[in-house]
Structure formats: structure tokens, C-alpha cells
Amino acid sequence: MGKPHVLAIPYPAQGHVLPMLELMQCLAKHGFKVTFVNTEFTQERVINALAGKDCIENHIHLISIPDGLKPWEDRNELGKLTEAIFQVMPGKLEELIEKINGSDNDKITCIIADQLLGWALEVAEKMQIKRAAFWPAAAALLALKFSIPALLDDGIINDSGTPTKNQMIQLSPTMPAISTSHLVWACIGDLTTQKIIFELNVRNNRSVQVADWLICNSTYELEPAAFRLFPNILPIGPLLARNRLGNSAGYFWPEDSTCLEWLDQQPANSVIYVAFGSFTVFNQIQFQELALGLEIANRPFLWVVRPDITNKNNDAYLQGFKERVATRGRMVGWAPQQKVLGHPSVACFLSHCGWNSTMEGLSNGIPFLCWPYFADQFLNQNYICEVWKVGLRFNHDESGIIKQEEIKDKVEQLLSNKTIKARALDLKEVATKSVKEGGCSHNNLNNFIEWLKT
Ligand code: UDP
């Protein structure tokens, strides 16, 4: 028999590709051969951003298949993308596996698919290949999705997933409460998109039942209630490049690592790190208000201004600002975030509360200022502020804007709050212990690897 050969297929979004590739880097280190299947669109971005850098382990082969959309179509239209994927990718995946198994000595021994791509688990079942689902976000979010039948029975949502009224719900007393308007499928795009995403979730709840394993990028100690509710979800996180002494790979934008040298020159525990992940787009008013808030906060800051973070040319919004803050503000298009958050100069993380960012901030003992936009970010904010108590949320004014004074006030409140910092350091311990020898995530990952080898 040849090497065990894993085929991994992430959902084509930055926050899914990164942790899946991190998991595959671990497997490659354990001697697995890995075929990593991106969509063609994603693959091009990943290869361009790598710019020839050698940070992917040997034995990982990046392969791509079409996502069903034309090259110029907008991948941020999630409803359209979801439907195109469903029509085209299952057939393409099957063809790819047949091709590999027909020509390669190392036939595919297991498929690890993003939980959002339940059809890939069904392809594996049909082709009699063992299979695992990977969930890159909070177990609490998966618990909410698994609770769709109960939410329907209790009349909390209707058949399209739309909340019947705005109310707070909580699956268990120690889990974050969430407003029904923030249920993940109810706060994405327009009503049509919401229905498509809801139906995808219902379908995935069925598909995931054919998975032999369901692993999750989280930690038991951070979400015990969610893991108790659904013991079939096994935490193996936080998946961080530093756990294997490597660098992150799989970025969609080229990283600007000069900000690490800039951080070296800042006083310890002084810098506000500001980043909104890969999706968030600002309108002009809010973008300028954030810039002015950082200016009047009067502290060093490192701000990730993705080239597409506004609908217009970002520079046009920042006239004069860059000069005024030149001595203490740094802006980059894309930062090596895990390294930034591990840098001793960073004092706090102004974040959109994507799950990866949340786990990365927690793993480094960094307190949060929460600025969620959509999808699961509200749930994660509730974990950060109410359950773990390692951050503060912003208030919006009557027109829905977070004003500059609010930003300045919350920065001051957070940085003078010793209790929050102490909690953040405690949770850093918890998250770090879990991925070390003897920790829960470490044990689960080892058991998973042993199973993959059989
Ligand atoms: N990230 C990064 N550099 C940046 C901004 C983000 O490396 O400048 C990474 C971040 O470390 C995280 C991922 O991109 O791993 C974003 O995932 P997350 O779940 O936080 O947010 P999403 O992009 O899915 O909204």
C-alpha cells in the first residue's frame, strides 16, 4: 500500500481555505500525501499571493476545479455562488478522483470536506472513500444549524428560515444568546440569498451524517456547552501555523510583512491592530469615521486596509489623514495576522469577529474591540463580550454609524481594563494548552490522524 492520500476541499472563502490548509500542513508533516482542491478562481488568487514563496509543505498538491461561475462574476454574491457550486462541482470532483485513482499509485484514501460542501461527503460515500467533515468556525454556530428542526418546531423561524419575530434565543444557559435577526442564514444578503443559504444548511445537516468524523477548529474548554450538546463535533483547534513552527499559507492577497519591523519599533503593549477579515466592505462615512477615531485615539495603530475594503479608491477617502498620523499609524493591504497578533507590541484587536480572527486573538491573549458585520460575527461577538468577557462592543448612533468619539472611548476603556486583560491571558493559556501534548484538541487530532492511517 502507498502513502495515505487525503483529498481536501475547502469552501472557497478566505476564512475556510486558511484553516483547511493549516490542517493539511499538519497532515503533510505526519507523512500524508495531500491533494488540496481549490476552485480555479481561488487557486489563481492563492498562487498569485504566494508570489513564489515556499511556505507550503512538500507532498501538498494544489489542484483546481471550476466553481460554475464565469471568471468575471462576483464571488461575494453568496446565493449565486452556492447554486453554481452545487450544479458543477460534484461532477468535477468525481472526475478528478477517478483521474487520480486511475493514474496514481497513491489512491485517495480519505476526503476531508468543508461542512458547507456536504455534497463532497456524498461523492465520497458514493465512491466508497472514507470521509470527514471539517468545520472552520464555532461549534456553537454548528449547534445552531443542527437545531434548525427545533427552531422550526418552536415556530422561531418559518420554512424559509426567516425569523417569525425578533427575539433572543439561547441553546443552553452557558452558550451565547443570539438575536434571531442574527441567525447566520438570516443576516446574509437579500431574502433570496438568505433562503438559498438556509436550504444549503438544511441539506448539509443531512449530508454531514455520512461523515465518519466531524472535526472543528475550536477548543473544548472555550465552548463546553456546545460540545456537550453535540458530542459528535470534535475540537482540534486552534489550528495555528505556530503550532507546527511554520508560516501561514493560502492568503488571497499578498502579505505585507514590513509591518512586523514597524511593530518591532513600537513600545510593548501599545498598538491597536485593526482588521476586518476578507469580506467586509465599508461605506465612505463609516470608513472616514474609523480613520478619525484612530486618529483621535492618539496611539500607535496598524490598520489592514484591503484594496477592496471600500467601493471606491481608499486613498481618496484618506486625504490628509496619512500625513497627520504618519508618525504612529501604519496601513497595509494584508498583514501576516497570526504573527501580528503574537507580537508583544500589540495591545488590542479591533476586529470584525470572524472565527479565525477570534481564535487567533484569543490564542495570543489580546483583548478585543468588536465590530461585527454579518454571518457568524455577531455570535462570535457575544462569545467575546458576554461569555469569555475578553472584549467590548461598540454602540452605533441613530443612523447606524460607529462614531469617532465612540471608537476613542472604547479604546481607552478597553486598555485601562485590567480584568479584561487578565481574562484574555487566562484564555490564552486555555487555548494553548489544548493543542499541546495531553490537551483535548491535541488528543483529538492525534486520534483523527491514527484513523486516517488505518
Ligand atoms: N488575515 C490575515 N491578514 C489580514 C487579515 C486577515 O492573515 O490582513 C487572516 C486572519 O488571520 C484570518 C483570516 O484571514 O485567519 C480571516 O478569517 P476570519 O474567519 O477571521 O474572517 P473572514 O475573512 O472569514 O470574514
Coordinates of N, CA, C and O in Angstrom, one line a residue, residues 42 45 110 127 132 144 176 206 252 314 336 397:
T42 N -10.2 30.7 -6.8 CA -9.4 30.8 -5.6 C -7.9 30.5 -5.8 O -7.0 31.1 -5.3
R45 N -5.8 33.2 -7.1 CA -5.5 34.2 -6.0 C -4.4 33.7 -5.1 O -3.5 34.4 -4.7
C110 N -8.9 9.2 1.8 CA -9.9 9.9 2.6 C -10.2 11.2 2.0 O -9.3 11.9 1.4
M127 N -18.4 6.9 -3.8 CA -17.2 6.3 -4.4 C -16.6 5.4 -3.3 O -15.4 4.9 -3.5
A132 N -14.4 12.8 6.1 CA -14.5 13.6 7.3 C -15.0 15.0 6.9 O -14.7 15.5 5.9
L144 N -26.3 25.7 16.3 CA -27.5 26.4 15.9 C -28.0 25.8 14.6 O -29.2 25.7 14.4
P176 N -23.6 31.6 24.2 CA -24.0 32.9 23.9 C -25.5 33.0 23.4 O -25.9 32.2 22.6
R206 N -28.1 17.0 6.6 CA -28.3 15.6 6.2 C -27.0 15.0 5.7 O -26.6 14.0 6.2
F252 N -5.3 35.2 0.1 CA -5.9 35.6 -1.2 C -5.2 36.9 -1.6 O -5.4 37.4 -2.7
N314 N -9.5 53.7 -1.9 CA -9.4 54.0 -0.5 C -8.6 55.3 -0.2 O -9.0 56.1 0.7
P336 N 0.4 39.7 7.9 CA 0.6 38.3 8.3 C -0.1 38.2 9.7 O 0.6 38.3 10.7
D397 N -24.7 55.1 16.5 CA -25.6 56.2 16.7 C -26.9 55.9 16.0 O -27.1 54.9 15.4

